[in-house]
Short mmCIF file of C-alpha atoms in Angstrom, two decimals:
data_model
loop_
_atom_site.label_atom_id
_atom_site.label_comp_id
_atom_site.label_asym_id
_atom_site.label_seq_id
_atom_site.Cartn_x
_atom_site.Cartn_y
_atom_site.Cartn_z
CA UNK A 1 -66.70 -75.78 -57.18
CA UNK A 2 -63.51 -75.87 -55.19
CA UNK A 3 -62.12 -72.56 -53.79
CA UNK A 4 -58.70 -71.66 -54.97
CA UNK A 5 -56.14 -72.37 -51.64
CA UNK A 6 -56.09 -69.79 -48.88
CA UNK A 7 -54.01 -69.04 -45.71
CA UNK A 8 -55.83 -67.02 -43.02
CA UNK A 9 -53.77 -65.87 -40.61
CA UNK A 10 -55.23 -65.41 -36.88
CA UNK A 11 -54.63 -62.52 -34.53
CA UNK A 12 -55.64 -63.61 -30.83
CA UNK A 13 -57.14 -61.46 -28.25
CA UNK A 14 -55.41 -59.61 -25.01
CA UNK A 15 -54.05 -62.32 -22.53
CA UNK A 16 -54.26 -64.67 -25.31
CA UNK A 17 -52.33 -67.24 -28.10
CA UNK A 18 -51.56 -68.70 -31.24
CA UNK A 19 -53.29 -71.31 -29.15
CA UNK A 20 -56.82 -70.79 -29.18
CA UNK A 21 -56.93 -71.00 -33.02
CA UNK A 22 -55.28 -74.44 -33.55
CA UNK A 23 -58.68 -76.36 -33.50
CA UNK A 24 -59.76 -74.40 -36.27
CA UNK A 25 -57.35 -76.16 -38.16
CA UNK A 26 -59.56 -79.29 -38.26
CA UNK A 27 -62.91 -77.26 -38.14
CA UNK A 28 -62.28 -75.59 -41.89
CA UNK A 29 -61.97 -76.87 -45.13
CA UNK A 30 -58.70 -78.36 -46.65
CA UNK A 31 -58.14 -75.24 -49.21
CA UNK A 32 -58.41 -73.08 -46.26
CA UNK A 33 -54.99 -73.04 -44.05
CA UNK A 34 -55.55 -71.75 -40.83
CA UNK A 35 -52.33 -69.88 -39.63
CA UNK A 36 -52.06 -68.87 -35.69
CA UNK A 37 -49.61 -66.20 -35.93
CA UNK A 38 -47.89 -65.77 -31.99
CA UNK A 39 -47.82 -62.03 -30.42
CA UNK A 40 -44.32 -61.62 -28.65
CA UNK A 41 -43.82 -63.34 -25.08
CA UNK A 42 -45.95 -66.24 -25.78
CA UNK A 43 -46.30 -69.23 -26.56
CA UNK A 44 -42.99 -70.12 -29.03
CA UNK A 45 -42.27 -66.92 -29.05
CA UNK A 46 -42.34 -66.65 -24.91
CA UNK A 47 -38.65 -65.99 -24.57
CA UNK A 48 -39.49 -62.31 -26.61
CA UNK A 49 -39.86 -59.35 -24.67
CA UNK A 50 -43.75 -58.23 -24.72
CA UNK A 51 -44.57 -55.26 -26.74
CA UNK A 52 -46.72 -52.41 -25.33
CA UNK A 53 -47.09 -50.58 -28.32
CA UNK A 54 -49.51 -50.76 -30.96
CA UNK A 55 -47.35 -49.12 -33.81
CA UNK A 56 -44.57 -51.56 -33.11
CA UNK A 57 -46.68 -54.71 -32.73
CA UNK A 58 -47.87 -54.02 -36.63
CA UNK A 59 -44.21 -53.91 -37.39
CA UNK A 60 -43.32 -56.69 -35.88
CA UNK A 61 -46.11 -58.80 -37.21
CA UNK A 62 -45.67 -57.39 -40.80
CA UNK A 63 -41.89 -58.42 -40.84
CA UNK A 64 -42.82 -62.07 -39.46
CA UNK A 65 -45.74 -62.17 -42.56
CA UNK A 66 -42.87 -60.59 -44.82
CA UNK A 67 -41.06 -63.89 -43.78
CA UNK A 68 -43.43 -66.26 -45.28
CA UNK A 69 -43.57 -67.53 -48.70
CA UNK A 70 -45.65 -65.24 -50.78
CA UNK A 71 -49.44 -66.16 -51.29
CA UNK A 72 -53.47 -65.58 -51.08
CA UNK A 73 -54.31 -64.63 -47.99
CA UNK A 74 -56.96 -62.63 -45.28
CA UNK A 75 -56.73 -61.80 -41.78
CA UNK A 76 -58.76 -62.58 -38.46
CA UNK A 77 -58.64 -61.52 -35.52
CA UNK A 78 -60.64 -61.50 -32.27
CA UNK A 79 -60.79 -58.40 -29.57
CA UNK A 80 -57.36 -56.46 -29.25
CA UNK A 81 -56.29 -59.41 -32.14
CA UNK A 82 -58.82 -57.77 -34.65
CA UNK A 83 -57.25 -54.08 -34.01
CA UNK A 84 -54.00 -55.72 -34.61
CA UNK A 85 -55.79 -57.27 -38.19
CA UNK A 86 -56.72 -53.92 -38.90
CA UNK A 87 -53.28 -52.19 -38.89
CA UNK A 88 -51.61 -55.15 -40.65
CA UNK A 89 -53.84 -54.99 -43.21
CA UNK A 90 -53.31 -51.22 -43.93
CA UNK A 91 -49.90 -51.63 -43.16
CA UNK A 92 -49.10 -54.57 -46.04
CA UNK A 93 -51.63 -52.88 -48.50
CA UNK A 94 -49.84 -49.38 -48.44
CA UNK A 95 -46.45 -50.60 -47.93
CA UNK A 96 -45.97 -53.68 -50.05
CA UNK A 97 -46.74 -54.05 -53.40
CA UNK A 98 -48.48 -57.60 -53.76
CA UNK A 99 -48.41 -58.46 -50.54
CA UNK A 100 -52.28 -57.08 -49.47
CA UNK A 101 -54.50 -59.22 -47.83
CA UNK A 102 -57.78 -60.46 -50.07
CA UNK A 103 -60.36 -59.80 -47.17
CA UNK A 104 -60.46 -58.64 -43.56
CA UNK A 105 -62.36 -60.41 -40.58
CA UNK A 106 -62.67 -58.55 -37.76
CA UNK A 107 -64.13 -60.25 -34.36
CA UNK A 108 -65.84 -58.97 -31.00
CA UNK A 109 -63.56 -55.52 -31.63
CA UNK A 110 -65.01 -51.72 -31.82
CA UNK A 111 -64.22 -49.69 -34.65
CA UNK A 112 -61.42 -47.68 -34.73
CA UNK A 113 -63.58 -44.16 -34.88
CA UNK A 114 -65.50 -45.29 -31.70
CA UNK A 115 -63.65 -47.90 -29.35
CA UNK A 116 -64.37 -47.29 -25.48
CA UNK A 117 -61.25 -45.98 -23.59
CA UNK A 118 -58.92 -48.42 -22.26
CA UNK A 119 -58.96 -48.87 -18.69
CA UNK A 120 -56.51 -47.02 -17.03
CA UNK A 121 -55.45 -48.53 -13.60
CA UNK A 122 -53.23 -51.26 -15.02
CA UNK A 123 -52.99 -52.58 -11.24
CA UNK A 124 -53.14 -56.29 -10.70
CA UNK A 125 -56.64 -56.04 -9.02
CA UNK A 126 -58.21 -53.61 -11.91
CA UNK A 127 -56.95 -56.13 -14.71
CA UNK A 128 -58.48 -59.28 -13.14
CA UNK A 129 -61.73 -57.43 -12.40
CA UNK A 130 -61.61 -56.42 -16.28
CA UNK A 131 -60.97 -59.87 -17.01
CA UNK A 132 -63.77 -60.77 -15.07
CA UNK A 133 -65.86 -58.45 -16.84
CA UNK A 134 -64.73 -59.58 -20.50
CA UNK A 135 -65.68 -63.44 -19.23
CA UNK A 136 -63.73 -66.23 -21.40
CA UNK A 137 -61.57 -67.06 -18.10
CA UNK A 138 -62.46 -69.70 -15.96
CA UNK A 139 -62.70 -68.54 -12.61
CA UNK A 140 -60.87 -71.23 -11.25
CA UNK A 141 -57.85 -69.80 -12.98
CA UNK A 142 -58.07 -66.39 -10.71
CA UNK A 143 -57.44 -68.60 -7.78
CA UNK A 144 -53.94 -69.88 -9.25
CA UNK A 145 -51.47 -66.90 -8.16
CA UNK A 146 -48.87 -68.87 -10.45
CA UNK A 147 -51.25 -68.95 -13.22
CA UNK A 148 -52.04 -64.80 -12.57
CA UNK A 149 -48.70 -64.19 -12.33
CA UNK A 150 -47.63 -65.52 -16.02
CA UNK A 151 -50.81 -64.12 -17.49
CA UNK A 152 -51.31 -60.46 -15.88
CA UNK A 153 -48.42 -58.75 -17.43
CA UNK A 154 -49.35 -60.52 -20.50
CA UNK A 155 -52.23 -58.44 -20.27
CA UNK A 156 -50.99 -55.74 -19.33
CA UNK A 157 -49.22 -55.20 -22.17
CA UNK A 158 -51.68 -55.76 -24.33
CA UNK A 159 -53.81 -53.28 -22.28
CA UNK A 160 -51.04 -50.62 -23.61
CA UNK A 161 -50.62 -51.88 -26.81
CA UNK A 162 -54.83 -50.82 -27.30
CA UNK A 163 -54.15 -47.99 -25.11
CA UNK A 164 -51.91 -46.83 -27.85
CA UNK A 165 -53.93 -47.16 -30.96
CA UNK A 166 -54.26 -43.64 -32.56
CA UNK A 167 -56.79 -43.76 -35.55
CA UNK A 168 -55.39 -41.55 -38.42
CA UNK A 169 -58.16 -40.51 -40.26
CA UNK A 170 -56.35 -39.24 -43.00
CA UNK A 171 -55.88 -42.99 -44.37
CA UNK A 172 -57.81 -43.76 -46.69
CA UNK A 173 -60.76 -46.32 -46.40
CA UNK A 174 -59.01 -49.96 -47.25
CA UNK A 175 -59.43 -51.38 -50.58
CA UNK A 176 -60.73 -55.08 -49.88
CA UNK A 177 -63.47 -56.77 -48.22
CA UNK A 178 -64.06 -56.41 -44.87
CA UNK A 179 -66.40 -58.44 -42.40
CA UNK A 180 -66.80 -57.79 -38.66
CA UNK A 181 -68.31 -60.45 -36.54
CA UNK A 182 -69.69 -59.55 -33.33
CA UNK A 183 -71.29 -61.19 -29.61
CA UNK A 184 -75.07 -59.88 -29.11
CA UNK A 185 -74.35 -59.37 -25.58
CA UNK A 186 -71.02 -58.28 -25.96
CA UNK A 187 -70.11 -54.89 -24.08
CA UNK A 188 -69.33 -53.80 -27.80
CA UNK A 189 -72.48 -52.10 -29.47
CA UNK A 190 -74.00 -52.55 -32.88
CA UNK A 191 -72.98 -48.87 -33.54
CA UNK A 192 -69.69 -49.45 -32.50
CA UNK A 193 -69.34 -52.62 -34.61
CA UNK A 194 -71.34 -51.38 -37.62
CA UNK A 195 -68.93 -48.23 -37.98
CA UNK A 196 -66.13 -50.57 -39.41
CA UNK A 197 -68.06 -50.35 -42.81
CA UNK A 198 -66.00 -46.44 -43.02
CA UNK A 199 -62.33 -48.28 -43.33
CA UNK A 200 -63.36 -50.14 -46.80
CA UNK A 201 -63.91 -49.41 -49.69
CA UNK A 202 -65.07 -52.33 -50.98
CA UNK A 203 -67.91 -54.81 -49.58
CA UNK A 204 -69.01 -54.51 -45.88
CA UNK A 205 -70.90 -57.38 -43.75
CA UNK A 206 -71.75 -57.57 -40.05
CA UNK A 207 -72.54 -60.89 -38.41
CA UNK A 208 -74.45 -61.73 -35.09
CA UNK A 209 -73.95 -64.60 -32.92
CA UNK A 210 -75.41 -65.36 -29.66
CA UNK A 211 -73.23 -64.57 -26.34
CA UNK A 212 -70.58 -62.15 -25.32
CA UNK A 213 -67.27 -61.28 -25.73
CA UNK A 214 -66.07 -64.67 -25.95
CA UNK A 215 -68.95 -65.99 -27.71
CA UNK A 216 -66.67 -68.19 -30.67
CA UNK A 217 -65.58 -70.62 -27.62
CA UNK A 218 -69.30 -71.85 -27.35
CA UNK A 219 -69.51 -75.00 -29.65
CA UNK A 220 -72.47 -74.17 -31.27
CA UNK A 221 -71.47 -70.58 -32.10
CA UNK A 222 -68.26 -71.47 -33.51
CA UNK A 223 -69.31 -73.65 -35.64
CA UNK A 224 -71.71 -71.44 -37.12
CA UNK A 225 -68.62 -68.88 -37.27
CA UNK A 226 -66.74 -71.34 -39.45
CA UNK A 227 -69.20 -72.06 -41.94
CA UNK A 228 -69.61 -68.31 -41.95
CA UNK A 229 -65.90 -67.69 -42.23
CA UNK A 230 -65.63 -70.57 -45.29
CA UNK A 231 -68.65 -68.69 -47.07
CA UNK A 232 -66.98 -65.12 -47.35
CA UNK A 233 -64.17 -66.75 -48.30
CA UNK A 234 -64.91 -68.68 -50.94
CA UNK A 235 -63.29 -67.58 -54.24
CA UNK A 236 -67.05 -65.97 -55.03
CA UNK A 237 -67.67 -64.53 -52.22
CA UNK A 238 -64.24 -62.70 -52.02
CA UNK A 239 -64.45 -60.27 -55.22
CA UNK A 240 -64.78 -56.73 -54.96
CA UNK A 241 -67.87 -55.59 -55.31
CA UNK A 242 -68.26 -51.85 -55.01
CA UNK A 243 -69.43 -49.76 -51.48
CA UNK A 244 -72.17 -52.10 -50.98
CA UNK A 245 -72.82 -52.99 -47.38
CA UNK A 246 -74.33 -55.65 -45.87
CA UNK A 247 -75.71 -55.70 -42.58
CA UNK A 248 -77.71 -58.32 -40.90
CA UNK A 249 -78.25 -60.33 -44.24
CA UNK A 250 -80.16 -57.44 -45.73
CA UNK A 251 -78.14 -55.00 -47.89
CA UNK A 252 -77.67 -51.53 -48.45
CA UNK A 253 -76.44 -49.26 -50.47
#
């Protein structure tokens, strides 16, 4: 049966770009529209100032979604990208009538209730050490001062816009379906990533691929991820289904 046509908009992670998600564009299925949506001072959108804070990267990005024709539609995002998903999705589901997403997919990013602090020296030396430690950067690029120079405020700004994230917990839990993906040897851990299933209300999954962090940009990993992604969004697999949670493949109620 063929799924009903979908956009799914894609947050990337610190440092990052519309850019990384453009090959998805020929890895998914024609009803599924893959749409890169550009942080400020990047990429298109490179003349921009950057943003540093979290509040007022949501607002940005829900005025640029506001800007596109109405239509079905979930979020992704990977790292910092999938906080960013997050507070989009409460943002256009308690804000605009209509305008909520249909699912949330959440990538290699700690809950909201339990994320690690941010590091704190901002420094050129501490971010490219954290960068190290993240992986996903070739290490050829560390030895292009040019190259550091156009990318280390980048992520420095990002750095503050996580740094700023305040978790309300007076919100209530989100009303759609929400499905976190995660890196087995990712610094994240499965407590961290399985405490998303508190911020819905509806249906809950947690999925495991080998590697770290960065573990979608292994070929073999992400294209498991996008016949994973193309399951839970099929129009079956998208309907609200109660406060059941499913974790590993097994589920529980």
């Amino acid at each position: 049966m063929t799924s009903a046509p979908l956009t799914l908009l894609c947050l990337p992670n610190a440092g990052g770009s519309a850019a990384m998600y453009h090959r998805w564009k020929r890895l998914l299925p024609d009803w599924l529209t893959v749409l890169p949506m550009e942080l400020p001072g990047r990429g298109h959108l490179g003349s921009q100032p950057l943003v540093s804070d979290y509040d007022a990267m949501v607002t940005q990005l829900a005025s640029d979604y506001l800007a596109l024709p109405p239509g079905r539609y979930a979020l992704f995002g990977h790292s910092m990208g999938g906080l960013l998903a997050y507070g989009l999705a409460q943002r256009l589901s308690l804000s605009v009538a209509g305008r909520a997403p249909c699912a949330l997919l959440v990538s290699a990013s700690a809950a909201p209730t339990c994320r690690n602090p941010v590091v704190g020296d901002l420094r050129d030396g501490a971010l490219i050490a954290e960068m190290r430690k993240q992986g996903g950067t070739p290490e050829e690029a560390f030895a292009s001062e040019e190259l550091m120079q156009m990318v280390l405020p980048v992520m420095r700004a990002d750095y503050q816009v996580c740094a700023s994230f305040q978790h309300d917990a007076r919100r209530q839990p989100l009303a759609l379906p929400l499905h976190v993906f995660a890196g087995r040897s990712d610094h994240n851990t499965p407590q961290q990533m399985a405490a998303w299933h508190h911020e819905t209300q509806a249906s809950f999954s947690l999925h495991w691929f080998d590697g770290g962090h960065f573990y979608l940009r292994d070929a073999p990993q992400e294209a498991l991820l996008m016949h994973t992604i193309e399951r839970l969004l099929h129009t079956n697999r998208i309907e609200r289904t109660g406060a059941a949670i499913v974790l590993a493949g097994q589920e529980m109620v």
